[in-house]
Coordinates of C-alpha atoms and ligand atoms in Angstrom, one line a residue:
M1142 CA 0.0 0.0 0.0
V1143 CA 2.7 2.4 1.1
K1144 CA 4.6 1.7 -2.1
S1145 CA 1.7 2.2 -4.5
L1146 CA 0.7 5.4 -2.7
F1147 CA 4.2 6.9 -2.6
S1148 CA 4.9 6.0 -6.2
R1149 CA 2.4 8.8 -7.0
V1150 CA 5.1 11.3 -6.2
R1151 CA 6.1 11.0 -9.9
Q1152 CA 7.6 14.2 -11.3
Y1153 CA 8.6 15.3 -7.8
K1154 CA 10.6 12.2 -7.2
W1155 CA 14.1 13.8 -7.3
K1156 CA 13.0 16.5 -4.9
A1157 CA 11.8 13.8 -2.5
V1158 CA 15.1 12.0 -2.9
V1159 CA 17.4 15.0 -2.3
T1160 CA 15.4 16.2 0.8
P1161 CA 16.8 13.4 3.1
I1162 CA 20.2 13.8 1.5
F1163 CA 20.3 17.5 2.5
M1164 CA 18.9 16.5 5.9
V1165 CA 21.8 14.0 6.4
G1166 CA 24.2 16.9 5.5
E1167 CA 22.6 19.1 8.1
V1168 CA 22.8 16.3 10.7
A1169 CA 26.4 15.6 10.0
M1170 CA 27.2 19.3 10.6
E1171 CA 25.2 19.4 13.7
V1172 CA 27.0 16.4 15.1
I1173 CA 30.5 17.9 14.3
I1174 CA 29.7 21.2 16.1
P1175 CA 29.9 19.9 19.7
T1176 CA 33.2 18.1 19.0
L1177 CA 34.7 21.3 17.5
M1178 CA 33.4 23.1 20.7
A1179 CA 35.1 20.5 22.9
L1180 CA 38.4 20.9 20.9
I1181 CA 38.3 24.7 21.3
I1182 CA 37.7 24.4 25.1
D1183 CA 40.2 21.6 25.8
N1184 CA 43.0 22.5 23.4
G1185 CA 42.5 26.2 22.7
V1186 CA 41.0 27.7 25.9
A1187 CA 42.9 25.4 28.3
N1188 CA 46.3 26.2 26.7
G1189 CA 45.5 29.9 25.8
D1190 CA 46.2 29.1 22.2
M1191 CA 44.5 31.9 20.3
D1192 CA 45.6 30.7 16.8
Y1193 CA 44.0 27.3 17.5
I1194 CA 40.9 29.0 18.8
W1195 CA 40.6 31.2 15.6
S1196 CA 41.2 28.3 13.2
M1197 CA 38.7 26.1 15.0
S1198 CA 36.2 28.9 15.3
I1199 CA 36.2 29.4 11.5
R1200 CA 35.5 25.7 11.1
L1201 CA 32.7 26.0 13.6
V1202 CA 31.1 28.9 11.8
A1203 CA 31.5 27.1 8.5
A1204 CA 29.9 24.0 9.9
A1205 CA 27.0 26.1 11.4
F1206 CA 26.5 27.8 8.0
L1207 CA 26.5 24.5 6.1
A1208 CA 24.0 23.1 8.6
L1209 CA 21.8 26.1 8.1
S1210 CA 22.0 25.9 4.3
F1211 CA 21.4 22.1 4.2
G1212 CA 18.4 22.7 6.6
V1213 CA 16.9 25.4 4.4
L1214 CA 17.4 23.4 1.2
S1215 CA 15.9 20.3 2.7
A1216 CA 12.9 22.3 3.9
I1217 CA 12.3 23.8 0.5
T1218 CA 12.7 20.5 -1.5
G1219 CA 10.6 18.7 1.1
A1220 CA 7.8 21.2 0.8
Y1221 CA 7.8 21.0 -3.0
A1222 CA 7.9 17.2 -3.0
S1223 CA 5.1 16.8 -0.4
S1224 CA 2.7 19.4 -1.9
G1225 CA 3.4 18.0 -5.4
F1226 CA 2.7 14.5 -4.0
A1227 CA -0.6 15.7 -2.5
T1228 CA -1.5 17.3 -5.8
N1229 CA -0.9 14.1 -7.7
L1230 CA -2.9 12.1 -5.1
R1231 CA -5.8 14.5 -5.4
H1232 CA -5.6 14.4 -9.2
D1233 CA -5.6 10.5 -9.3
L1234 CA -8.4 10.3 -6.8
Y1235 CA -10.5 12.8 -8.7
Q1236 CA -9.9 11.0 -12.0
K1237 CA -10.8 7.7 -10.4
I1238 CA -14.0 9.2 -9.0
Q1239 CA -15.0 10.4 -12.5
D1240 CA -14.9 6.8 -13.6
F1241 CA -17.2 5.7 -10.8
S1242 CA -20.7 4.5 -11.6
F1243 CA -23.7 5.7 -9.6
S1244 CA -23.5 2.5 -7.6
D1245 CA -19.8 3.1 -6.8
I1246 CA -20.6 6.6 -5.5
D1247 CA -23.5 5.1 -3.5
R1248 CA -21.1 2.6 -2.0
F1249 CA -18.5 5.1 -0.8
S1250 CA -21.0 7.9 -0.2
S1251 CA -20.2 11.4 -1.5
S1252 CA -19.3 12.8 1.9
S1253 CA -16.7 10.1 2.5
L1254 CA -15.2 10.7 -1.0
I1255 CA -14.9 14.4 -0.1
T1256 CA -13.1 13.5 3.2
R1257 CA -10.8 11.3 1.3
L1258 CA -10.0 14.0 -1.2
T1259 CA -9.4 16.7 1.4
T1260 CA -8.6 15.7 5.0
D1261 CA -7.1 12.3 4.3
V1262 CA -4.8 13.7 1.5
Q1263 CA -3.7 16.5 3.8
N1264 CA -3.0 14.1 6.5
V1265 CA -0.9 11.9 4.2
Q1266 CA 0.9 15.0 2.8
M1267 CA 2.0 16.1 6.3
T1268 CA 3.2 12.6 7.1
F1269 CA 5.1 12.4 3.8
Q1270 CA 6.7 15.8 4.4
M1271 CA 7.7 14.8 8.0
S1272 CA 9.0 11.4 6.9
I1273 CA 11.2 12.5 4.0
R1274 CA 12.8 15.1 6.3
M1275 CA 12.8 13.2 9.6
L1276 CA 12.8 9.5 8.8
F1277 CA 16.5 9.8 8.0
R1278 CA 17.4 12.6 10.3
S1279 CA 16.5 10.8 13.5
P1280 CA 18.3 7.5 13.0
V1281 CA 21.3 9.2 11.4
M1282 CA 21.6 11.7 14.2
F1283 CA 21.1 9.0 16.8
I1284 CA 23.8 6.8 15.3
F1285 CA 26.3 9.7 14.8
A1286 CA 25.7 11.0 18.3
I1287 CA 26.1 7.6 19.9
I1288 CA 29.3 7.1 18.0
M1289 CA 30.6 10.5 19.2
V1290 CA 29.6 9.7 22.8
A1291 CA 31.4 6.4 22.6
R1292 CA 34.5 8.1 21.2
N1293 CA 34.5 11.1 23.5
G1294 CA 32.9 9.6 26.6
G1295 CA 33.7 5.9 26.6
V1296 CA 32.0 4.3 29.6
L1297 CA 29.6 7.2 29.9
A1298 CA 27.7 5.7 26.9
T1299 CA 26.5 3.0 29.2
V1300 CA 24.0 5.5 30.7
F1301 CA 22.1 5.3 27.4
A1302 CA 22.0 1.5 27.6
V1303 CA 19.7 2.0 30.5
A1304 CA 17.8 5.1 29.3
I1305 CA 17.0 4.0 25.8
P1306 CA 15.0 0.8 26.6
I1307 CA 12.9 2.8 29.1
I1308 CA 12.1 5.4 26.5
I1309 CA 11.2 2.8 23.9
M1310 CA 8.9 1.0 26.2
A1311 CA 7.1 4.2 27.3
V1312 CA 6.7 5.4 23.7
Y1313 CA 5.2 2.0 22.7
V1314 CA 2.6 2.2 25.4
V1315 CA 1.6 5.8 24.5
L1316 CA 1.5 5.0 20.8
K1317 CA -0.8 2.0 21.2
K1318 CA -3.4 4.2 22.9
T1319 CA -3.1 7.3 20.7
H1320 CA -3.5 5.3 17.5
Q1321 CA -7.0 4.3 18.5
S1322 CA -8.1 7.8 19.2
F1323 CA -6.7 9.3 16.0
T1324 CA -8.3 6.5 13.9
K1325 CA -11.7 7.3 15.4
A1326 CA -11.1 11.1 15.0
F1327 CA -10.5 10.8 11.2
K1328 CA -13.5 8.5 10.7
G1329 CA -15.5 11.3 12.5
Y1330 CA -14.7 13.6 9.5
D1331 CA -17.0 11.5 7.3
G1332 CA -19.9 12.1 9.5
F1333 CA -18.9 15.7 9.9
N1334 CA -18.7 16.3 6.1
M1335 CA -22.0 14.5 5.6
V1336 CA -23.7 17.0 8.0
V1337 CA -22.2 20.0 6.3
Q1338 CA -22.9 18.8 2.8
E1339 CA -26.5 17.9 3.6
N1340 CA -27.0 21.2 5.3
L1341 CA -25.6 23.3 2.5
N1342 CA -27.4 21.4 -0.2
G1343 CA -30.6 21.7 1.6
I1344 CA -30.1 25.1 3.1
R1345 CA -33.4 26.4 1.6
T1346 CA -35.4 23.6 3.2
V1347 CA -33.6 24.1 6.5
K1348 CA -34.6 27.7 6.5
A1349 CA -38.1 27.1 5.2
Y1350 CA -38.7 24.7 8.1
V1351 CA -36.8 26.8 10.6
R1352 CA -34.5 23.8 11.4
E1353 CA -31.4 25.8 12.0
D1354 CA -31.1 24.9 15.6
E1355 CA -31.4 21.2 14.9
Q1356 CA -28.8 21.5 12.2
I1357 CA -26.4 23.4 14.5
D1358 CA -26.9 20.6 17.1
K1359 CA -26.1 17.9 14.5
F1360 CA -23.0 19.9 13.5
T1361 CA -21.9 20.4 17.0
K1362 CA -22.3 16.7 17.8
A1363 CA -20.2 15.7 14.8
A1364 CA -17.5 18.3 15.5
D1365 CA -17.5 17.4 19.2
E1366 CA -17.0 13.7 18.3
I1367 CA -13.8 14.7 16.3
K1368 CA -12.6 17.0 19.1
K1369 CA -13.1 14.4 21.8
N1370 CA -10.9 11.9 20.0
F1371 CA -8.3 14.4 19.0
V1372 CA -8.1 15.8 22.6
K1373 CA -7.8 12.2 23.9
G1374 CA -5.0 11.4 21.5
Q1375 CA -3.2 14.7 22.0
R1376 CA -3.5 14.4 25.8
L1377 CA -1.8 11.0 25.7
M1378 CA 0.9 12.4 23.4
A1379 CA 1.4 15.3 25.8
I1380 CA 2.6 12.9 28.4
T1381 CA 5.6 12.0 26.2
S1382 CA 7.2 15.5 26.6
P1383 CA 7.5 15.6 30.4
M1384 CA 8.4 11.9 30.3
M1385 CA 11.3 12.6 27.9
M1386 CA 12.4 15.6 30.0
F1387 CA 12.5 13.4 33.1
V1388 CA 14.6 10.8 31.4
S1389 CA 16.8 13.4 29.8
Y1390 CA 17.5 15.1 33.2
A1391 CA 18.1 11.8 34.8
C1392 CA 20.7 11.1 32.1
M1393 CA 22.3 14.5 32.6
I1394 CA 22.6 13.9 36.4
A1395 CA 24.1 10.4 35.8
I1396 CA 26.5 11.8 33.2
S1397 CA 27.5 14.7 35.4
Y1398 CA 28.1 12.4 38.3
F1399 CA 30.2 9.9 36.4
G1400 CA 31.8 12.6 34.2
A1401 CA 33.0 14.5 37.3
K1402 CA 34.6 11.3 38.6
L1403 CA 36.4 10.7 35.3
I1404 CA 37.6 14.3 35.2
N1405 CA 38.9 14.0 38.8
V1406 CA 41.0 11.0 37.9
G1407 CA 42.2 12.8 34.7
S1408 CA 40.6 10.5 32.1
M1409 CA 38.3 13.2 30.7
E1410 CA 38.5 16.8 29.8
T1411 CA 35.8 19.5 30.6
G1412 CA 35.2 20.2 26.9
Q1413 CA 34.6 16.5 26.3
L1414 CA 32.0 16.4 29.0
M1415 CA 30.3 19.5 27.6
S1416 CA 30.1 17.9 24.2
I1417 CA 28.6 14.8 25.7
Y1418 CA 25.8 17.0 27.2
T1419 CA 25.0 18.2 23.7
Y1420 CA 25.1 14.7 22.3
T1421 CA 22.8 13.5 25.0
G1422 CA 20.3 16.2 23.9
Q1423 CA 20.7 15.0 20.3
I1424 CA 20.3 11.3 21.2
L1425 CA 17.1 12.0 23.2
S1426 CA 15.7 14.4 20.7
S1427 CA 16.2 12.0 17.8
L1428 CA 14.4 9.3 19.9
I1429 CA 11.5 11.7 20.5
M1430 CA 11.5 12.6 16.8
S1431 CA 11.4 8.9 15.9
A1432 CA 8.5 8.4 18.2
M1433 CA 6.7 11.4 16.6
I1434 CA 7.2 9.9 13.2
I1435 CA 5.7 6.6 14.3
V1436 CA 2.8 8.5 15.8
M1437 CA 2.3 10.5 12.6
F1438 CA 2.4 7.3 10.6
S1439 CA -0.1 5.6 12.9
I1440 CA -2.4 8.7 12.6
A1441 CA -2.0 8.7 8.8
W1442 CA -2.3 5.0 8.4
P1443 CA -6.2 5.0 8.3
S1444 CA -6.1 7.9 5.8
M1445 CA -3.6 6.0 3.7
Q1446 CA -5.9 3.0 3.7
R1447 CA -8.9 5.1 2.8
I1448 CA -7.1 6.8 -0.1
T1449 CA -5.8 3.5 -1.4
E1450 CA -9.3 2.0 -1.2
V1451 CA -10.5 4.5 -3.7
L1452 CA -7.4 4.4 -5.9
N1453 CA -7.6 0.6 -6.1
A1454 CA -11.4 0.4 -6.6
V1455 CA -12.4 -1.2 -9.8
P1456 CA -15.3 0.8 -11.2
S1457 CA -18.3 -1.5 -11.2
M1458 CA -19.2 -0.3 -14.7
D1459 CA -17.1 -1.1 -17.6
R1460 CA -17.2 1.8 -20.1
N1461 CA -16.7 -0.7 -22.9
E1462 CA -14.8 1.8 -25.0
N1463 CA -14.5 -0.7 -27.9
G1464 CA -18.2 -1.3 -27.9
D1465 CA -20.7 -0.2 -30.5
K1466 CA -20.6 3.5 -31.3
T1467 CA -23.9 3.9 -33.1
V1468 CA -27.3 3.6 -31.7
E1469 CA -29.5 2.7 -34.7
D1470 CA -32.8 3.9 -33.5
G1471 CA -34.7 4.9 -30.4
S1472 CA -36.4 1.6 -29.7
I1473 CA -36.3 0.2 -26.1
E1474 CA -36.9 -3.2 -24.8
F1475 CA -36.8 -4.6 -21.3
K1476 CA -36.5 -8.4 -21.2
D1477 CA -37.2 -10.1 -17.8
V1478 CA -35.3 -7.3 -16.0
S1479 CA -34.8 -7.4 -12.2
F1480 CA -32.7 -4.8 -10.4
G1481 CA -31.9 -3.8 -6.8
Y1482 CA -29.6 -1.2 -5.2
K1483 CA -28.7 -3.7 -2.5
K1484 CA -28.1 -7.4 -3.0
G1485 CA -31.3 -9.4 -2.4
V1486 CA -33.7 -6.4 -2.3
D1487 CA -35.3 -6.1 -5.8
V1488 CA -36.6 -2.7 -6.6
L1489 CA -37.7 -3.8 -10.1
K1490 CA -39.0 -7.3 -10.7
D1491 CA -39.4 -9.1 -14.0
I1492 CA -40.0 -6.1 -16.1
N1493 CA -41.0 -6.8 -19.7
L1494 CA -41.6 -3.8 -21.9
E1495 CA -41.4 -2.7 -25.5
I1496 CA -41.2 0.9 -26.8
K1497 CA -41.0 1.6 -30.5
S1498 CA -38.6 4.2 -31.9
G1499 CA -40.2 7.6 -32.0
E1500 CA -43.0 6.8 -29.5
T1501 CA -44.0 9.0 -26.7
V1502 CA -44.4 7.1 -23.5
G1503 CA -45.7 8.3 -20.2
I1504 CA -44.9 6.7 -16.8
L1505 CA -47.2 7.1 -13.8
G1506 CA -46.9 5.6 -10.4
T1507 CA -46.7 6.4 -6.7
T1508 CA -43.4 7.6 -5.3
G1509 CA -41.0 4.8 -4.7
S1510 CA -42.7 2.6 -7.3
G1511 CA -39.5 2.4 -9.3
K1512 CA -40.1 4.8 -12.1
T1513 CA -36.7 6.6 -11.8
T1514 CA -35.0 3.2 -11.4
L1515 CA -36.6 1.9 -14.6
I1516 CA -35.4 4.8 -16.7
S1517 CA -31.9 4.8 -15.1
L1518 CA -31.3 1.4 -16.6
I1519 CA -31.9 2.7 -20.2
A1520 CA -29.0 5.2 -20.0
R1521 CA -27.0 2.5 -18.0
L1522 CA -26.7 4.7 -15.0
Y1523 CA -27.0 1.3 -13.2
D1524 CA -26.6 -2.2 -14.7
V1525 CA -29.4 -4.8 -14.5
D1526 CA -29.0 -7.7 -12.1
K1527 CA -31.0 -10.1 -14.3
G1528 CA -32.4 -9.9 -17.8
Q1529 CA -31.5 -7.4 -20.5
V1530 CA -32.2 -3.8 -21.5
L1531 CA -32.0 -3.3 -25.3
V1532 CA -31.7 0.1 -27.0
G1533 CA -31.8 0.3 -30.8
G1534 CA -32.1 -3.5 -30.7
K1535 CA -28.9 -4.1 -28.9
D1536 CA -28.0 -4.8 -25.2
V1537 CA -27.0 -1.4 -23.6
R1538 CA -23.9 -3.1 -22.3
S1539 CA -22.7 -3.8 -25.8
Y1540 CA -22.4 0.0 -26.6
D1541 CA -19.5 2.3 -25.8
L1542 CA -20.9 4.0 -22.7
Y1543 CA -20.2 7.5 -24.0
S1544 CA -22.0 6.8 -27.3
L1545 CA -25.0 5.3 -25.4
R1546 CA -25.3 8.3 -23.2
Q1547 CA -25.0 10.6 -26.1
A1548 CA -28.0 8.8 -27.6
V1549 CA -30.0 8.6 -24.4
S1550 CA -30.6 12.0 -22.8
V1551 CA -31.9 11.9 -19.3
V1552 CA -33.2 14.9 -17.5
L1553 CA -33.2 13.7 -13.9
Q1554 CA -35.4 15.0 -11.1
K1555 CA -32.4 16.5 -9.4
N1556 CA -30.5 17.6 -12.5
T1557 CA -28.1 20.4 -11.7
L1558 CA -26.7 23.5 -13.4
F1559 CA -23.1 24.5 -12.9
S1560 CA -21.6 27.8 -12.4
G1561 CA -20.9 29.5 -15.7
T1562 CA -23.0 31.2 -18.3
I1563 CA -26.3 29.8 -19.7
A1564 CA -24.5 29.0 -22.9
D1565 CA -21.7 27.2 -21.0
N1566 CA -24.4 25.0 -19.3
L1567 CA -26.2 24.3 -22.5
R1568 CA -23.0 23.4 -24.3
W1569 CA -22.7 20.4 -22.0
G1570 CA -25.2 18.9 -24.4
K1571 CA -23.2 19.8 -27.5
S1572 CA -19.8 21.5 -27.0
D1573 CA -19.8 23.3 -30.4
A1574 CA -23.5 24.3 -30.4
T1575 CA -24.1 27.5 -32.3
L1576 CA -26.3 30.3 -30.9
D1577 CA -29.0 29.3 -33.3
E1578 CA -29.0 25.7 -32.1
M1579 CA -29.1 26.9 -28.5
R1580 CA -32.0 29.2 -29.3
Q1581 CA -33.8 26.3 -31.0
A1582 CA -33.4 24.0 -28.0
A1583 CA -34.4 26.8 -25.6
E1584 CA -37.5 27.5 -27.7
N1585 CA -38.5 23.8 -27.6
S1586 CA -38.2 23.7 -23.9
S1587 CA -39.9 27.1 -23.4
A1588 CA -36.8 28.6 -21.9
L1589 CA -36.1 31.1 -24.7
S1590 CA -38.5 33.8 -23.4
F1591 CA -36.9 34.1 -20.0
I1592 CA -33.4 33.8 -21.3
E1593 CA -34.0 36.7 -23.8
E1594 CA -35.6 38.8 -21.1
K1595 CA -32.2 38.9 -19.4
P1596 CA -30.0 41.7 -20.5
E1597 CA -27.1 39.3 -21.2
G1598 CA -29.2 36.6 -22.8
F1599 CA -27.3 33.4 -23.3
D1600 CA -24.3 35.0 -21.6
S1601 CA -26.2 35.5 -18.3
W1602 CA -24.4 34.1 -15.3
V1603 CA -25.6 30.9 -13.6
E1604 CA -24.7 30.5 -10.0
Q1605 CA -23.5 27.2 -8.5
G1606 CA -26.4 24.8 -8.7
G1607 CA -28.4 27.3 -10.6
A1608 CA -29.3 29.1 -7.4
N1609 CA -30.3 32.3 -9.2
F1610 CA -33.0 30.7 -11.3
S1611 CA -36.4 29.5 -10.3
G1612 CA -37.2 25.8 -10.1
G1613 CA -39.2 25.9 -13.3
Q1614 CA -36.5 27.9 -15.2
K1615 CA -33.8 25.4 -14.1
Q1616 CA -35.9 22.5 -15.3
R1617 CA -36.4 24.2 -18.7
L1618 CA -32.7 24.9 -19.0
C1619 CA -32.0 21.3 -18.2
I1620 CA -34.4 20.1 -20.9
A1621 CA -32.8 22.5 -23.4
R1622 CA -29.4 21.1 -22.5
A1623 CA -30.7 17.5 -23.0
L1624 CA -32.3 18.5 -26.4
L1625 CA -29.0 19.9 -27.7
K1626 CA -27.6 16.4 -27.7
N1627 CA -30.2 15.6 -30.3
P1628 CA -30.6 12.2 -28.7
R1629 CA -32.4 9.2 -30.0
I1630 CA -34.2 8.9 -26.7
L1631 CA -35.2 11.8 -24.4
I1632 CA -36.2 10.9 -20.9
L1633 CA -37.9 13.5 -18.7
D1634 CA -38.1 12.4 -15.1
D1635 CA -40.6 14.6 -13.5
S1636 CA -38.7 17.4 -15.2
T1637 CA -41.6 19.8 -15.6
S1638 CA -42.9 19.4 -12.0
A1639 CA -42.0 23.0 -11.2
V1640 CA -43.5 24.6 -14.3
D1641 CA -47.1 25.6 -14.5
T1642 CA -49.5 23.4 -16.5
A1643 CA -49.8 25.8 -19.4
T1644 CA -46.0 25.9 -19.9
D1645 CA -45.9 22.2 -19.4
K1646 CA -48.3 21.8 -22.3
K1647 CA -46.3 24.2 -24.4
I1648 CA -43.2 22.2 -23.9
R1649 CA -45.0 18.9 -24.7
D1650 CA -46.5 20.4 -27.9
A1651 CA -43.2 21.8 -29.0
L1652 CA -41.6 18.4 -28.4
S1653 CA -44.2 16.5 -30.3
Q1654 CA -44.5 18.9 -33.2
R1655 CA -40.9 20.0 -33.7
V1656 CA -38.7 17.3 -32.3
K1657 CA -40.0 14.4 -34.4
G1658 CA -38.6 10.9 -34.5
M1659 CA -37.1 11.1 -31.0
T1660 CA -38.4 8.5 -28.5
K1661 CA -39.7 10.4 -25.5
I1662 CA -40.4 9.0 -22.1
I1663 CA -42.1 11.3 -19.6
I1664 CA -42.4 10.5 -16.0
S1665 CA -44.9 12.6 -14.2
Q1666 CA -47.2 13.0 -11.3
R1667 CA -49.7 14.8 -13.6
V1668 CA -52.1 12.8 -15.7
S1669 CA -52.3 15.8 -18.0
S1670 CA -48.5 15.5 -18.8
V1671 CA -48.9 12.0 -20.2
E1672 CA -52.5 11.9 -21.4
D1673 CA -51.6 12.4 -25.0
A1674 CA -48.8 9.8 -25.0
D1675 CA -48.8 6.8 -27.4
K1676 CA -48.9 4.7 -24.3
I1677 CA -48.9 5.1 -20.6
I1678 CA -47.1 2.7 -18.2
I1679 CA -48.6 2.4 -14.7
M1680 CA -45.9 1.4 -12.2
S1681 CA -46.6 -0.1 -8.8
N1682 CA -44.3 -1.7 -6.3
G1683 CA -41.4 -2.2 -8.8
K1684 CA -43.8 -3.9 -11.3
I1685 CA -45.6 -2.8 -14.4
E1686 CA -49.2 -2.8 -13.4
D1687 CA -50.7 -1.9 -16.8
I1688 CA -49.8 -0.4 -20.2
G1689 CA -52.2 1.3 -22.5
T1690 CA -53.4 4.5 -24.0
S1691 CA -55.3 7.0 -21.8
D1692 CA -58.6 5.8 -23.2
E1693 CA -57.8 2.2 -22.7
L1694 CA -56.6 2.8 -19.1
L1695 CA -59.7 4.9 -18.3
K1696 CA -61.8 1.9 -19.2
R1697 CA -59.9 -0.8 -17.3
N1698 CA -57.4 0.5 -14.8
E1699 CA -58.6 1.5 -11.4
S1700 CA -55.6 3.5 -10.2
Y1701 CA -55.6 5.5 -13.5
Q1702 CA -59.3 6.2 -13.2
V1703 CA -58.8 7.4 -9.6
L1704 CA -55.8 9.5 -10.6
Y1705 CA -57.6 10.9 -13.6
K1706 CA -60.7 11.8 -11.7
T1707 CA -59.0 13.5 -8.8
Q1708 CA -56.7 15.5 -11.0
Q1709 CA -59.6 16.6 -13.3
E1710 CA -61.5 17.7 -10.3
G1711 CA -58.5 19.4 -8.9
A1712 CA -58.1 21.2 -12.2
L1713 CA -61.8 22.2 -12.3
H1714 CA -61.8 23.5 -8.8
G1715 CA -58.2 24.8 -8.8
Ligands
ADP917 P1 -39.9 6.6 -8.1 O1 -39.1 7.2 -9.1 O2 -41.1 5.8 -8.6 O3 -40.3 7.5 -7.0 P2 -37.4 5.2 -7.4 O4 -37.1 4.4 -8.6 O5 -36.7 6.5 -7.2 O6 -39.0 5.4 -7.4 O7 -37.2 4.3 -6.1 C1 -37.6 3.0 -6.0 C2 -37.1 2.4 -4.7 O8 -35.7 2.3 -4.8 C3 -37.4 3.2 -3.5 O9 -37.8 2.3 -2.5 C4 -36.2 3.9 -3.1 O10 -36.1 4.1 -1.8 C5 -35.1 3.0 -3.7 N1 -33.9 3.7 -4.1 C6 -33.9 4.7 -5.1 N2 -32.6 5.1 -5.3 C7 -31.8 4.4 -4.5 C8 -30.4 4.4 -4.2 N3 -29.5 5.2 -4.9 N4 -29.9 3.6 -3.3 C9 -30.8 2.8 -2.6 N5 -32.1 2.7 -2.8 C10 -32.6 3.5 -3.7

């Protein structure tokens, strides 16, 4: 996992490689400095040899300068490498998500994908930056300093033989506990992002129902959950600092005690003892640093797993790029189709249905009866579990997915507009659409009048999610966008629910008179929207209850009769 993840450093590889090399250079200089100091004190100061002091001082300054330069260089290359690495990770994740099918997104949930793209990547980036700088620094410094202590202090090195195992044991205990808290904290971000995303997407509903307080409660709970686990982890980690201090002062006392004895018997110089103090600091700080790196890794581990999970996910839908590129006509056939979002729970059961090319078909049914699910299978937004869906006489899976979706235009209930101009949005349907083509599509979807009323016409700005347009206007723009594709099959999933009945009729008339030859499927709650269709499908509980023309259904289908009657009365009294 680590290898596959870190291989994404790609073009920043050499920067990632030179960072630890610069770091080793810095460490080497830092380790030489105490020895130079010891030499100045023991040979220069003790003998009053000014020349010696000068020559050593110059080396000392040079070593300090080199240490600084190496340090700065390593910080710069490290920052480049880690932010480049994070950019690549985000890019790869994003690209992978674009390949995901609806069911893949359902499986991961969009809030979790957002956490993986943001918090998790940031977390891994920090660890990466720390590791390339510190992973080498700590052991190198530790080894150099131990060697220097052994050279300069001889038996004094035995003090560390006692101190080091104590530190390792203590760090191990702390680590085990902190790991649990941090794993929980990062999982908490999924819940947190879900609350935020849900709130922002539904901010109008929240306000309309005056649910701000509940939303704030939900948010606070999710944020508190993260805080609780972070604080727990941090508190445990905070113990390490006084603990290290304690061990380090104990080492100092032991070294001072034994060092004084050695100086008394003449086997050690004062400068030597002073250098050993510095080396003690270096040894202990490198141990602390190693502990920190391990902690960082243990914190980042769950993030690394979550990122790898997405990167390694095989999209459940094969795009079949070598498949058929042409959809011959707009005919649709369902053969014994069953489908469920979850294994074992069928939402559609044994559907058999035939729609001829160019027909207009209405679909009616209660909410949850499976209407949207049925049409989702035509554009292959989901794949069937059993049976076959044929478009233009061929299984939808035999087409190149792009070509199929060009031929089947779906205006979903929750279709969105994106920030950009109206023209930008419409050109999603056809990237090189001319103004005339756009006008034509807008006219057929009854959008032209309100577009032209705007001073900037097709160049008017659309806010994120189309927030500056009314529900009905958004729907009409979405229909225009779908029409621009000039598809074989146009599916409107309750796409005119927010427009008034007169405009709804205008759109239907325009579609039937001007957009000929295109198969049209209209899902609606209104009988009037489907009344003139060549046939009407009545859905109930994931099954087709009946199919027929309005007249036929009025004669024989009870649910249609009830629906027709109540809506007619509603229209008369309304
Ligand atoms: P309709 O369009 O008739 O209102 P749908 O086709 O949207 O009905 O839904 C049919 C059933 O499938 C419902 O019970 C709904 O809860 C379920 N369903 C719809 N979409 C999903 C999804 N993405 N994941 C799980 N269940 C879903």
